[in-house]
């Protein structure tokens, strides 16, 4: 039997390609060029399998040009780039990489929170640019983390990881809002208190976004939501850029509506809203929350496990849960 044909849309680790080559005829984009929709369709048109990344849009237009495609293994826990309805209608299985990146991503969420609240980026720039000339009593004064109220929006695995770090490591009072409420035992173990969206926005000193992006959560943090937050609050986004209305965020940061923001994800990444680039009270990072070498390797192996398992047994290991609408990561 000929091996099924697989496209690896972006460069991955050689050891993962080696595993895949045992089972697939592999076309790998090791040059790591970002393929636009036409290029992706051109290379995927005769393939049965795809290893995609969060930047590859898999929609009806692409699927129509790739009739032999049977599975798309997304190298990410998020799957907002996949049109699940179109995939399901065409019988294309979608998988993602949950679990293996939880702690690494939660570590980063906390790092970004601390950098943002304690003005790490501003401080570093000031020293490098030779602007540090004297000590002053309110110089680089930011917001405390310890003992403050941490709000978590989207209490999936990563949200719980952030909440655990806040509660256990920094004595924070944790409140959260999520599509699915935790069990009383899980709430007590963190501990974290479920609140309505309004209370979350009103009470959080630091609000961390860890919810999935979907039509239901698009621009959930808009001008109205930002206006309900405390003027001294920090907002951290490690979810997806589309959850935040970036123009409204720029305005809130400019006018003192909130104190600061830490953003690892952007609505049109790698493009960043120009208003954000010129603000001092924003920490900007390039979608790197899961980027430890060990975790990225685990993610790539899990994507490979999904592809291999699907063709060997007919079942993928970690399919995107259905219904997946606005499920937290
Ligand atoms: C990264 O953003 C992921 O969804 O894994």
mmCIF file of C-alpha atoms and ligand atoms in Angstrom:
data_model
loop_
_atom_site.group_PDB
_atom_site.id
_atom_site.type_symbol
_atom_site.label_atom_id
_atom_site.label_comp_id
_atom_site.label_asym_id
_atom_site.label_seq_id
_atom_site.Cartn_x
_atom_site.Cartn_y
_atom_site.Cartn_z
ATOM 1 C CA UNK A 1 0.000 0.000 0.000
ATOM 2 C CA UNK A 2 1.377 3.458 -0.822
ATOM 3 C CA UNK A 3 1.944 5.688 2.165
ATOM 4 C CA UNK A 4 -0.541 8.540 2.656
ATOM 5 C CA UNK A 5 0.778 11.939 1.600
ATOM 6 C CA UNK A 6 1.383 14.539 4.327
ATOM 7 C CA UNK A 7 2.137 18.247 4.105
ATOM 8 C CA UNK A 8 3.983 19.788 7.050
ATOM 9 C CA UNK A 9 3.026 23.425 6.591
ATOM 10 C CA UNK A 10 5.904 24.959 8.578
ATOM 11 C CA UNK A 11 9.334 23.773 9.737
ATOM 12 C CA UNK A 12 9.335 21.258 12.600
ATOM 13 C CA UNK A 13 11.988 19.356 14.518
ATOM 14 C CA UNK A 14 13.986 16.810 12.435
ATOM 15 C CA UNK A 15 13.244 13.977 14.882
ATOM 16 C CA UNK A 16 9.511 14.540 14.387
ATOM 17 C CA UNK A 17 9.876 14.537 10.608
ATOM 18 C CA UNK A 18 11.822 11.297 10.889
ATOM 19 C CA UNK A 19 8.941 9.648 12.779
ATOM 20 C CA UNK A 20 6.450 10.909 10.227
ATOM 21 C CA UNK A 21 8.524 9.736 7.275
ATOM 22 C CA UNK A 22 8.153 6.165 8.501
ATOM 23 C CA UNK A 23 4.392 6.408 7.936
ATOM 24 C CA UNK A 24 3.870 9.137 5.330
ATOM 25 C CA UNK A 25 5.217 10.420 2.086
ATOM 26 C CA UNK A 26 6.221 13.779 3.533
ATOM 27 C CA UNK A 27 6.337 17.183 1.867
ATOM 28 C CA UNK A 28 7.868 19.404 4.535
ATOM 29 C CA UNK A 29 8.189 23.164 4.367
ATOM 30 C CA UNK A 30 11.541 23.169 6.157
ATOM 31 C CA UNK A 31 12.331 26.509 4.534
ATOM 32 C CA UNK A 32 9.648 27.780 6.954
ATOM 33 C CA UNK A 33 8.192 30.270 4.502
ATOM 34 C CA UNK A 34 4.715 31.397 5.475
ATOM 35 C CA UNK A 35 2.426 29.882 2.838
ATOM 36 C CA UNK A 36 -0.483 32.055 1.726
ATOM 37 C CA UNK A 37 -3.844 30.445 0.900
ATOM 38 C CA UNK A 38 -2.927 29.848 -2.757
ATOM 39 C CA UNK A 39 0.466 28.345 -1.925
ATOM 40 C CA UNK A 40 -1.041 26.186 0.811
ATOM 41 C CA UNK A 41 -3.758 24.886 -1.515
ATOM 42 C CA UNK A 42 -1.150 24.257 -4.216
ATOM 43 C CA UNK A 43 0.948 22.062 -1.955
ATOM 44 C CA UNK A 44 -1.950 20.425 -0.098
ATOM 45 C CA UNK A 45 -4.127 19.639 -3.125
ATOM 46 C CA UNK A 46 -2.965 16.012 -3.501
ATOM 47 C CA UNK A 47 -2.402 15.241 0.213
ATOM 48 C CA UNK A 48 -4.421 13.215 2.710
ATOM 49 C CA UNK A 49 -2.922 14.813 5.816
ATOM 50 C CA UNK A 50 -1.769 18.210 7.045
ATOM 51 C CA UNK A 51 0.321 19.262 10.012
ATOM 52 C CA UNK A 52 -0.739 22.901 10.400
ATOM 53 C CA UNK A 53 0.126 25.737 12.756
ATOM 54 C CA UNK A 54 -2.083 28.426 14.281
ATOM 55 C CA UNK A 55 -1.257 30.775 11.395
ATOM 56 C CA UNK A 56 -2.636 28.451 8.691
ATOM 57 C CA UNK A 57 -6.261 29.171 7.874
ATOM 58 C CA UNK A 58 -8.174 25.989 7.058
ATOM 59 C CA UNK A 59 -11.512 27.112 5.647
ATOM 60 C CA UNK A 60 -14.078 25.981 3.096
ATOM 61 C CA UNK A 61 -12.247 27.672 0.213
ATOM 62 C CA UNK A 62 -9.082 25.705 0.999
ATOM 63 C CA UNK A 63 -10.903 22.437 1.683
ATOM 64 C CA UNK A 64 -12.720 22.685 -1.648
ATOM 65 C CA UNK A 65 -9.311 22.641 -3.350
ATOM 66 C CA UNK A 66 -8.047 19.704 -1.266
ATOM 67 C CA UNK A 67 -10.641 16.936 -1.757
ATOM 68 C CA UNK A 68 -8.406 14.089 -0.548
ATOM 69 C CA UNK A 69 -7.624 15.711 2.820
ATOM 70 C CA UNK A 70 -8.724 13.531 5.768
ATOM 71 C CA UNK A 71 -6.997 14.993 8.802
ATOM 72 C CA UNK A 72 -5.519 18.285 9.934
ATOM 73 C CA UNK A 73 -3.303 18.089 13.025
ATOM 74 C CA UNK A 74 -2.914 21.610 14.407
ATOM 75 C CA UNK A 75 0.326 22.268 16.259
ATOM 76 C CA UNK A 76 -1.394 24.394 18.914
ATOM 77 C CA UNK A 77 -3.957 23.963 21.635
ATOM 78 C CA UNK A 78 -6.045 26.755 20.083
ATOM 79 C CA UNK A 79 -7.939 26.010 16.884
ATOM 80 C CA UNK A 80 -9.528 29.304 15.875
ATOM 81 C CA UNK A 81 -7.729 28.958 12.519
ATOM 82 C CA UNK A 82 -9.789 25.858 11.694
ATOM 83 C CA UNK A 83 -13.312 26.137 10.299
ATOM 84 C CA UNK A 84 -14.597 23.141 12.223
ATOM 85 C CA UNK A 85 -18.045 23.177 10.612
ATOM 86 C CA UNK A 86 -16.578 23.112 7.099
ATOM 87 C CA UNK A 87 -14.115 20.401 8.123
ATOM 88 C CA UNK A 88 -16.797 18.274 9.694
ATOM 89 C CA UNK A 89 -19.068 18.679 6.646
ATOM 90 C CA UNK A 90 -16.255 17.323 4.480
ATOM 91 C CA UNK A 91 -15.320 14.580 6.936
ATOM 92 C CA UNK A 92 -11.915 16.086 7.749
ATOM 93 C CA UNK A 93 -10.761 15.324 11.298
ATOM 94 C CA UNK A 94 -9.251 18.173 13.365
ATOM 95 C CA UNK A 95 -6.788 17.602 16.208
ATOM 96 C CA UNK A 96 -4.900 19.939 18.540
ATOM 97 C CA UNK A 97 -2.228 19.705 21.263
ATOM 98 C CA UNK A 98 -3.861 20.120 24.702
ATOM 99 C CA UNK A 99 -2.174 19.327 27.995
ATOM 100 C CA UNK A 100 1.466 19.246 26.912
ATOM 101 C CA UNK A 101 1.860 23.042 26.915
ATOM 102 C CA UNK A 102 -0.229 23.946 29.967
ATOM 103 C CA UNK A 103 2.476 24.627 32.550
ATOM 104 C CA UNK A 104 4.891 26.313 30.127
ATOM 105 C CA UNK A 105 2.125 28.631 28.928
ATOM 106 C CA UNK A 106 0.941 29.384 32.460
ATOM 107 C CA UNK A 107 4.569 30.175 33.448
ATOM 108 C CA UNK A 108 4.716 32.666 30.623
ATOM 109 C CA UNK A 109 1.343 34.165 31.473
ATOM 110 C CA UNK A 110 2.655 34.882 34.916
ATOM 111 C CA UNK A 111 5.938 36.258 33.580
ATOM 112 C CA UNK A 112 4.003 38.626 31.326
ATOM 113 C CA UNK A 113 1.743 39.661 34.193
ATOM 114 C CA UNK A 114 4.719 40.483 36.378
ATOM 115 C CA UNK A 115 6.567 42.282 33.598
ATOM 116 C CA UNK A 116 3.483 44.358 32.876
ATOM 117 C CA UNK A 117 2.432 45.234 36.402
ATOM 118 C CA UNK A 118 6.006 45.981 37.523
ATOM 119 C CA UNK A 119 6.959 47.889 34.335
ATOM 120 C CA UNK A 120 9.839 45.597 33.405
ATOM 121 C CA UNK A 121 9.863 46.583 29.731
ATOM 122 C CA UNK A 122 9.885 50.303 30.518
ATOM 123 C CA UNK A 123 12.634 49.844 33.107
ATOM 124 C CA UNK A 124 14.806 47.849 30.748
ATOM 125 C CA UNK A 125 14.373 50.331 27.915
ATOM 126 C CA UNK A 126 15.190 53.194 30.250
ATOM 127 C CA UNK A 127 18.514 51.646 31.310
ATOM 128 C CA UNK A 128 19.520 50.592 27.792
ATOM 129 C CA UNK A 129 18.705 54.030 26.394
ATOM 130 C CA UNK A 130 20.801 55.796 29.022
ATOM 131 C CA UNK A 131 17.745 57.502 30.521
ATOM 132 C CA UNK A 132 18.392 56.310 34.090
ATOM 133 C CA UNK A 133 19.926 59.359 35.692
ATOM 134 C CA UNK A 134 18.686 59.362 39.275
ATOM 135 C CA UNK A 135 16.552 57.598 41.872
ATOM 136 C CA UNK A 136 13.150 59.155 42.611
ATOM 137 C CA UNK A 137 10.506 58.062 45.051
ATOM 138 C CA UNK A 138 7.900 57.205 42.422
ATOM 139 C CA UNK A 139 10.289 56.251 39.636
ATOM 140 C CA UNK A 140 8.971 53.151 37.784
ATOM 141 C CA UNK A 141 6.370 52.618 40.497
ATOM 142 C CA UNK A 142 3.976 49.926 39.310
ATOM 143 C CA UNK A 143 1.285 47.708 40.764
ATOM 144 C CA UNK A 144 1.824 44.944 43.316
ATOM 145 C CA UNK A 145 1.153 41.344 42.390
ATOM 146 C CA UNK A 146 1.240 39.756 45.837
ATOM 147 C CA UNK A 147 -1.935 40.116 47.845
ATOM 148 C CA UNK A 148 -3.871 41.593 44.921
ATOM 149 C CA UNK A 149 -6.920 40.222 43.109
ATOM 150 C CA UNK A 150 -6.237 38.083 40.069
ATOM 151 C CA UNK A 151 -9.051 37.744 37.557
ATOM 152 C CA UNK A 152 -8.928 34.844 35.114
ATOM 153 C CA UNK A 153 -11.201 34.840 32.086
ATOM 154 C CA UNK A 154 -11.464 31.290 30.691
ATOM 155 C CA UNK A 155 -10.760 28.686 33.366
ATOM 156 C CA UNK A 156 -9.456 25.817 31.233
ATOM 157 C CA UNK A 157 -6.160 24.060 31.900
ATOM 158 C CA UNK A 158 -4.041 27.155 31.258
ATOM 159 C CA UNK A 159 -6.342 29.436 33.239
ATOM 160 C CA UNK A 160 -6.113 27.042 36.175
ATOM 161 C CA UNK A 161 -2.320 27.015 35.841
ATOM 162 C CA UNK A 162 -2.229 30.811 36.050
ATOM 163 C CA UNK A 163 -4.700 30.812 38.961
ATOM 164 C CA UNK A 164 -2.650 28.201 40.871
ATOM 165 C CA UNK A 165 0.511 30.260 40.485
ATOM 166 C CA UNK A 166 -1.271 33.379 41.683
ATOM 167 C CA UNK A 167 -2.983 31.794 44.666
ATOM 168 C CA UNK A 168 -0.166 29.545 45.873
ATOM 169 C CA UNK A 169 2.902 31.496 44.832
ATOM 170 C CA UNK A 170 1.799 35.075 45.413
ATOM 171 C CA UNK A 171 -1.086 34.941 47.869
ATOM 172 C CA UNK A 172 -3.490 36.423 45.351
ATOM 173 C CA UNK A 173 -7.240 36.285 45.759
ATOM 174 C CA UNK A 174 -8.437 34.574 42.574
ATOM 175 C CA UNK A 175 -11.767 35.231 40.896
ATOM 176 C CA UNK A 176 -12.744 33.819 37.513
ATOM 177 C CA UNK A 177 -15.381 33.709 34.837
ATOM 178 C CA UNK A 178 -15.644 30.904 32.337
ATOM 179 C CA UNK A 179 -18.110 29.170 30.059
ATOM 180 C CA UNK A 180 -17.848 26.105 32.285
ATOM 181 C CA UNK A 181 -17.706 26.442 36.054
ATOM 182 C CA UNK A 182 -15.186 24.299 37.971
ATOM 183 C CA UNK A 183 -16.420 21.707 40.448
ATOM 184 C CA UNK A 184 -16.644 22.923 44.064
ATOM 185 C CA UNK A 185 -13.645 20.666 44.880
ATOM 186 C CA UNK A 186 -11.523 22.201 42.110
ATOM 187 C CA UNK A 187 -12.556 25.725 43.145
ATOM 188 C CA UNK A 188 -11.585 24.963 46.743
ATOM 189 C CA UNK A 189 -8.236 23.438 45.712
ATOM 190 C CA UNK A 190 -7.069 26.501 43.778
ATOM 191 C CA UNK A 191 -8.824 28.349 45.537
ATOM 192 C CA UNK A 192 -10.811 30.478 43.079
ATOM 193 C CA UNK A 193 -14.272 32.025 43.192
ATOM 194 C CA UNK A 194 -16.610 31.998 40.192
ATOM 195 C CA UNK A 195 -18.071 35.448 39.471
ATOM 196 C CA UNK A 196 -20.116 37.094 36.724
ATOM 197 C CA UNK A 197 -18.326 38.944 33.929
ATOM 198 C CA UNK A 198 -19.208 42.309 35.446
ATOM 199 C CA UNK A 199 -17.736 41.499 38.831
ATOM 200 C CA UNK A 200 -14.632 40.038 37.207
ATOM 201 C CA UNK A 201 -13.971 43.258 35.313
ATOM 202 C CA UNK A 202 -14.798 45.462 38.291
ATOM 203 C CA UNK A 203 -12.820 43.585 40.942
ATOM 204 C CA UNK A 204 -9.677 42.304 39.211
ATOM 205 C CA UNK A 205 -6.439 44.190 39.832
ATOM 206 C CA UNK A 206 -4.915 42.012 37.140
ATOM 207 C CA UNK A 207 -6.994 40.318 34.474
ATOM 208 C CA UNK A 208 -5.482 37.430 32.519
ATOM 209 C CA UNK A 209 -7.216 36.191 29.365
ATOM 210 C CA UNK A 210 -7.004 32.444 28.780
ATOM 211 C CA UNK A 211 -10.190 31.789 26.856
ATOM 212 C CA UNK A 212 -10.555 30.456 23.330
ATOM 213 C CA UNK A 213 -11.304 32.820 20.472
ATOM 214 C CA UNK A 214 -14.538 32.167 18.612
ATOM 215 C CA UNK A 215 -17.416 34.161 17.143
ATOM 216 C CA UNK A 216 -18.841 34.257 20.668
ATOM 217 C CA UNK A 217 -15.679 35.687 22.259
ATOM 218 C CA UNK A 218 -14.564 37.993 19.426
ATOM 219 C CA UNK A 219 -13.783 41.464 20.872
ATOM 220 C CA UNK A 220 -15.244 40.383 24.208
ATOM 221 C CA UNK A 221 -12.827 42.869 25.774
ATOM 222 C CA UNK A 222 -14.096 45.992 24.051
ATOM 223 C CA UNK A 223 -14.447 49.644 25.086
ATOM 224 C CA UNK A 224 -17.383 48.830 27.375
ATOM 225 C CA UNK A 225 -15.547 46.016 29.130
ATOM 226 C CA UNK A 226 -12.373 48.096 29.500
ATOM 227 C CA UNK A 227 -14.390 50.969 30.954
ATOM 228 C CA UNK A 228 -15.550 48.676 33.766
ATOM 229 C CA UNK A 229 -11.999 47.789 34.829
ATOM 230 C CA UNK A 230 -10.135 49.588 37.611
ATOM 231 C CA UNK A 231 -7.967 52.517 36.456
ATOM 232 C CA UNK A 232 -4.936 50.822 38.055
ATOM 233 C CA UNK A 233 -5.645 47.410 36.484
ATOM 234 C CA UNK A 234 -3.420 45.383 34.196
ATOM 235 C CA UNK A 235 -4.704 43.287 31.314
ATOM 236 C CA UNK A 236 -2.717 40.295 30.067
ATOM 237 C CA UNK A 237 -3.639 38.392 26.915
ATOM 238 C CA UNK A 238 -2.141 34.944 26.290
ATOM 239 C CA UNK A 239 -5.280 33.660 24.533
ATOM 240 C CA UNK A 240 -5.852 35.014 21.027
ATOM 241 C CA UNK A 241 -5.630 38.568 19.745
ATOM 242 C CA UNK A 242 -9.191 38.571 18.441
ATOM 243 C CA UNK A 243 -10.594 38.436 21.976
ATOM 244 C CA UNK A 244 -9.535 42.079 22.488
ATOM 245 C CA UNK A 245 -10.616 45.139 20.503
ATOM 246 C CA UNK A 246 -7.114 46.544 20.058
ATOM 247 C CA UNK A 247 -8.236 50.048 19.055
ATOM 248 C CA UNK A 248 -10.311 50.272 22.236
ATOM 249 C CA UNK A 249 -7.382 48.976 24.262
ATOM 250 C CA UNK A 250 -5.073 51.640 22.829
ATOM 251 C CA UNK A 251 -7.590 54.279 23.855
ATOM 252 C CA UNK A 252 -7.970 52.839 27.385
ATOM 253 C CA UNK A 253 -4.191 52.723 27.842
ATOM 254 C CA UNK A 254 -3.748 56.241 26.490
ATOM 255 C CA UNK A 255 -6.452 57.782 28.626
ATOM 256 C CA UNK A 256 -5.576 55.960 31.860
ATOM 257 C CA UNK A 257 -8.696 53.801 31.679
ATOM 258 C CA UNK A 258 -6.434 50.936 32.730
ATOM 259 C CA UNK A 259 -2.791 51.101 33.829
ATOM 260 C CA UNK A 260 -1.020 48.649 31.546
ATOM 261 C CA UNK A 261 -1.323 45.670 29.214
ATOM 262 C CA UNK A 262 0.831 42.661 28.436
ATOM 263 C CA UNK A 263 0.105 41.117 25.056
ATOM 264 C CA UNK A 264 1.527 37.927 23.601
ATOM 265 C CA UNK A 265 -1.120 37.648 20.877
ATOM 266 C CA UNK A 266 -2.522 40.116 18.351
ATOM 267 C CA UNK A 267 -5.551 40.236 16.113
ATOM 268 C CA UNK A 268 -3.553 40.426 12.868
ATOM 269 C CA UNK A 269 -0.246 38.965 13.987
ATOM 270 C CA UNK A 270 2.559 39.271 13.192
ATOM 271 C CA UNK A 271 1.262 42.806 12.523
ATOM 272 C CA UNK A 272 0.768 44.830 15.697
ATOM 273 C CA UNK A 273 -1.686 47.722 16.031
ATOM 274 C CA UNK A 274 0.518 50.835 15.541
ATOM 275 C CA UNK A 275 -1.096 52.524 18.530
ATOM 276 C CA UNK A 276 0.252 49.805 20.800
ATOM 277 C CA UNK A 277 3.799 50.137 19.514
ATOM 278 C CA UNK A 278 4.096 53.737 20.647
ATOM 279 C CA UNK A 279 2.694 53.271 24.171
ATOM 280 C CA UNK A 280 5.135 52.870 27.058
ATOM 281 C CA UNK A 281 2.711 50.986 29.310
ATOM 282 C CA UNK A 282 2.420 47.870 27.140
ATOM 283 C CA UNK A 283 4.643 44.806 27.121
ATOM 284 C CA UNK A 284 4.601 43.171 23.691
ATOM 285 C CA UNK A 285 5.837 39.652 22.980
ATOM 286 C CA UNK A 286 5.693 37.613 19.742
ATOM 287 C CA UNK A 287 3.191 34.794 20.506
ATOM 288 C CA UNK A 288 5.753 32.857 22.502
ATOM 289 C CA UNK A 289 3.870 31.632 25.582
ATOM 290 C CA UNK A 290 4.358 27.942 24.815
ATOM 291 C CA UNK A 291 7.860 28.444 23.461
ATOM 292 C CA UNK A 292 10.151 26.390 25.614
ATOM 293 C CA UNK A 293 12.109 23.922 23.499
ATOM 294 C CA UNK A 294 10.870 20.925 25.488
ATOM 295 C CA UNK A 295 7.231 21.965 25.173
ATOM 296 C CA UNK A 296 7.388 22.810 21.482
ATOM 297 C CA UNK A 297 8.942 19.378 20.923
ATOM 298 C CA UNK A 298 6.151 17.728 22.951
ATOM 299 C CA UNK A 299 3.555 19.618 20.902
ATOM 300 C CA UNK A 300 5.118 18.503 17.613
ATOM 301 C CA UNK A 301 5.299 14.874 18.791
ATOM 302 C CA UNK A 302 1.650 14.988 19.872
ATOM 303 C CA UNK A 303 0.628 16.341 16.453
ATOM 304 C CA UNK A 304 2.618 13.472 14.897
ATOM 305 C CA UNK A 305 0.951 10.959 17.269
ATOM 306 C CA UNK A 306 -2.411 12.217 16.059
ATOM 307 C CA UNK A 307 -1.498 11.790 12.391
ATOM 308 C CA UNK A 308 0.099 8.371 12.833
ATOM 309 C CA UNK A 309 -2.668 7.100 15.137
ATOM 310 C CA UNK A 310 -5.366 8.244 12.754
ATOM 311 C CA UNK A 311 -3.949 6.356 9.783
ATOM 312 C CA UNK A 312 -2.985 3.284 11.841
ATOM 313 C CA UNK A 313 -6.124 2.870 13.954
ATOM 314 C CA UNK A 314 -8.703 5.208 12.440
ATOM 315 C CA UNK A 315 -8.735 7.253 15.660
ATOM 316 C CA UNK A 316 -6.898 10.455 16.481
ATOM 317 C CA UNK A 317 -5.492 10.850 19.990
ATOM 318 C CA UNK A 318 -6.550 14.425 20.801
ATOM 319 C CA UNK A 319 -9.319 15.506 18.440
ATOM 320 C CA UNK A 320 -10.689 19.004 18.843
ATOM 321 C CA UNK A 321 -13.604 18.544 21.239
ATOM 322 C CA UNK A 322 -17.068 18.934 19.780
ATOM 323 C CA UNK A 323 -18.794 21.241 20.266
ATOM 324 C CA UNK A 324 -15.691 23.402 20.541
ATOM 325 C CA UNK A 325 -17.337 26.815 20.587
ATOM 326 C CA UNK A 326 -15.507 29.061 23.031
ATOM 327 C CA UNK A 327 -14.065 26.158 25.040
ATOM 328 C CA UNK A 328 -11.222 27.455 27.151
ATOM 329 C CA UNK A 329 -7.739 26.136 26.416
HETATM 330 C C1 LIG B 1 -0.680 28.658 21.025
HETATM 331 O O1 LIG B 1 -1.068 29.764 20.897
HETATM 332 C C2 LIG B 1 -1.532 27.498 21.081
HETATM 333 O O2 LIG B 1 -2.741 27.617 20.881
HETATM 334 O O3 LIG B 1 -0.994 26.415 21.304
#
